[in-house]
PDB file of C-alpha atoms in Angstrom:
ATOM      1  CA  MET J  88     -19.457 -32.172  49.008  1.00 59.00           C
ATOM      2  CA  ASN J  89     -17.949 -28.414  49.337  1.00 73.00           C
ATOM      3  CA  ARG J  90     -13.669 -29.561  49.149  1.00 77.00           C
ATOM      4  CA  TYR J  91     -11.359 -26.885  49.651  1.00 84.00           C
ATOM      5  CA  PRO J  92      -7.608 -27.672  47.621  1.00 87.00           C
ATOM      6  CA  MET J  93      -5.112 -27.750  50.447  1.00 86.00           C
ATOM      7  CA  LYS J  94      -2.982 -25.080  51.171  1.00 89.00           C
ATOM      8  CA  PRO J  95       0.644 -25.445  51.138  1.00 84.00           C
ATOM      9  CA  THR J  96       0.808 -24.352  54.067  1.00 87.00           C
ATOM     10  CA  ASP J  97      -1.138 -26.531  55.561  1.00 89.00           C
ATOM     11  CA  PRO J  98       0.178 -28.138  58.591  1.00 89.00           C
ATOM     12  CA  ARG J  99      -0.609 -31.682  57.280  1.00 88.00           C
ATOM     13  CA  ILE J 100       0.994 -31.754  54.663  1.00 86.00           C
ATOM     14  CA  ARG J 101       4.314 -31.871  57.222  1.00 88.00           C
ATOM     15  CA  SER J 102       3.550 -35.034  57.917  1.00 90.00           C
ATOM     16  CA  TYR J 103       3.924 -37.182  55.093  1.00 89.00           C
ATOM     17  CA  THR J 104       7.521 -38.457  54.393  1.00 89.00           C
ATOM     18  CA  GLU J 105       9.411 -38.424  51.065  1.00 87.00           C
ATOM     19  CA  ASP J 106       8.396 -42.614  51.226  1.00 92.00           C
ATOM     20  CA  GLN J 107       4.812 -41.215  51.052  1.00 92.00           C
ATOM     21  CA  ILE J 108       5.170 -38.432  48.505  1.00 87.00           C
ATOM     22  CA  LEU J 109       7.213 -41.089  46.041  1.00 89.00           C
ATOM     23  CA  ILE J 110       4.410 -43.581  46.530  1.00 92.00           C
ATOM     24  CA  LEU J 111       1.216 -40.176  45.731  1.00 89.00           C
ATOM     25  CA  LEU J 112       3.613 -40.014  43.080  1.00 87.00           C
ATOM     26  CA  ALA J 113       2.625 -43.862  41.658  1.00 89.00           C
ATOM     27  CA  GLU J 114      -1.292 -43.561  42.224  1.00 90.00           C
ATOM     28  CA  LEU J 115      -0.896 -39.786  40.419  1.00 86.00           C
ATOM     29  CA  GLN J 116       1.147 -41.319  37.180  1.00 86.00           C
ATOM     30  CA  GLU J 117      -1.714 -44.379  37.403  1.00 88.00           C
ATOM     31  CA  ARG J 118      -4.197 -42.340  37.495  1.00 87.00           C
ATOM     32  CA  GLY J 119      -3.646 -39.684  35.664  1.00 86.00           C
ATOM     33  CA  LYS J 120      -3.241 -42.169  32.418  1.00 86.00           C
ATOM     34  CA  ARG J 121      -7.145 -42.889  32.219  1.00 84.00           C
ATOM     35  CA  PHE J 122      -6.970 -39.033  31.651  1.00 81.00           C
ATOM     36  CA  GLY J 123      -3.920 -39.019  28.951  1.00 82.00           C
ATOM     37  CA  LEU J 124      -2.389 -36.890  32.220  1.00 79.00           C
ATOM     38  CA  ILE J 125       1.470 -37.834  32.174  1.00 76.00           C
ATOM     39  CA  TRP J 126       4.369 -37.036  34.418  1.00 75.00           C
ATOM     40  CA  PRO J 127       7.330 -38.888  33.482  1.00 74.00           C
ATOM     41  CA  SER J 128       9.686 -36.861  34.924  1.00 75.00           C
ATOM     42  CA  ALA J 129       7.398 -36.143  38.310  1.00 80.00           C
ATOM     43  CA  THR J 130       9.832 -37.052  41.606  1.00 81.00           C
ATOM     44  CA  THR J 131      10.520 -35.264  45.273  1.00 83.00           C
ATOM     45  CA  ASP J 132      12.534 -32.093  45.061  1.00 78.00           C
ATOM     46  CA  ARG J 133      13.025 -31.740  48.446  1.00 81.00           C
ATOM     47  CA  THR J 134      12.231 -30.282  51.479  1.00 83.00           C
ATOM     48  CA  LEU J 135      11.673 -26.726  52.216  1.00 81.00           C
ATOM     49  CA  ASP J 136      11.011 -25.683  55.417  1.00 82.00           C
ATOM     50  CA  GLY J 137       9.914 -28.901  56.516  1.00 82.00           C
ATOM     51  CA  ARG J 138       7.792 -29.935  54.015  1.00 82.00           C
ATOM     52  CA  VAL J 139       8.642 -31.779  51.392  1.00 83.00           C
ATOM     53  CA  LEU J 140       8.343 -30.720  47.119  1.00 79.00           C
ATOM     54  CA  VAL J 141       7.357 -32.697  44.298  1.00 78.00           C
ATOM     55  CA  ARG J 142       9.994 -32.028  40.896  1.00 76.00           C
ATOM     56  CA  PHE J 143       6.658 -30.345  38.631  1.00 66.00           C
ATOM     57  CA  ASN J 144       8.671 -27.243  39.264  1.00 57.00           C
ATOM     58  CA  THR J 145       9.424 -27.401  42.896  1.00 60.00           C
ATOM     59  CA  ALA J 146       5.278 -27.907  43.458  1.00 70.00           C
ATOM     60  CA  PRO J 147       4.800 -28.150  47.170  1.00 74.00           C
ATOM     61  CA  ALA J 148       3.085 -31.489  47.913  1.00 80.00           C
ATOM     62  CA  SER J 149      -0.822 -29.730  48.417  1.00 84.00           C
ATOM     63  CA  THR J 150      -0.263 -29.816  44.934  1.00 82.00           C
ATOM     64  CA  LEU J 151      -0.176 -33.592  44.184  1.00 84.00           C
ATOM     65  CA  LEU J 152      -2.059 -33.877  46.854  1.00 88.00           C
ATOM     66  CA  ASN J 153      -4.820 -32.129  45.199  1.00 89.00           C
ATOM     67  CA  LEU J 154      -4.020 -33.236  41.111  1.00 88.00           C
ATOM     68  CA  LEU J 155      -4.846 -36.919  43.115  1.00 89.00           C
ATOM     69  CA  THR J 156      -7.735 -36.015  44.665  1.00 90.00           C
ATOM     70  CA  LEU J 157      -9.339 -34.408  41.424  1.00 89.00           C
ATOM     71  CA  LEU J 158      -8.133 -37.458  39.936  1.00 89.00           C
ATOM     72  CA  LEU J 159     -10.351 -39.519  41.968  1.00 90.00           C
ATOM     73  CA  ASP J 160     -12.951 -37.123  42.256  1.00 89.00           C
ATOM     74  CA  ALA J 161     -13.366 -38.099  38.564  1.00 87.00           C
ATOM     75  CA  ASP J 162     -12.906 -42.061  38.346  1.00 83.00           C
ATOM     76  CA  ARG J 163     -16.111 -42.089  40.700  1.00 83.00           C
ATOM     77  CA  ASP J 164     -18.151 -39.281  38.631  1.00 79.00           C
ATOM     78  CA  ARG J 165     -17.744 -41.307  35.757  1.00 74.00           C
ATOM     79  CA  ASP J 166     -17.788 -44.943  37.322  1.00 73.00           C
ATOM     80  CA  ARG J 167     -21.781 -42.772  38.052  1.00 73.00           C
ATOM     81  CA  GLU J 168     -22.732 -42.628  34.735  1.00 67.00           C
ATOM     82  CA  VAL J 169     -25.604 -44.399  33.150  1.00 59.00           C
ATOM     83  CA  PRO J 170     -24.325 -45.793  30.210  1.00 60.00           C
ATOM     84  CA  CYS J 171     -26.287 -44.373  27.118  1.00 59.00           C
ATOM     85  CA  ASP J 172     -29.176 -46.807  25.094  1.00 56.00           C
ATOM     86  CA  SER J 173     -27.673 -45.535  21.640  1.00 52.00           C
TER      87      SER J 173
END
């Protein structure tokens, strides 16, 4: 499956509320733990031009969504791995 990262200018970003972004941040925190990825201070920052910014040095919400997509793909790949017989 070919997926492309969501761009900060993607119009779909404007439909996310601050509460939805906070829920996605919580999911990112939980899924990231499995891979040693921890963002203890990640939170929403402010809204700029109708887009909620995430505090990864004021990254756009698309960064959050792209990271979450990568972690979900990694989880799926991990579940499909065949265990070694050794």
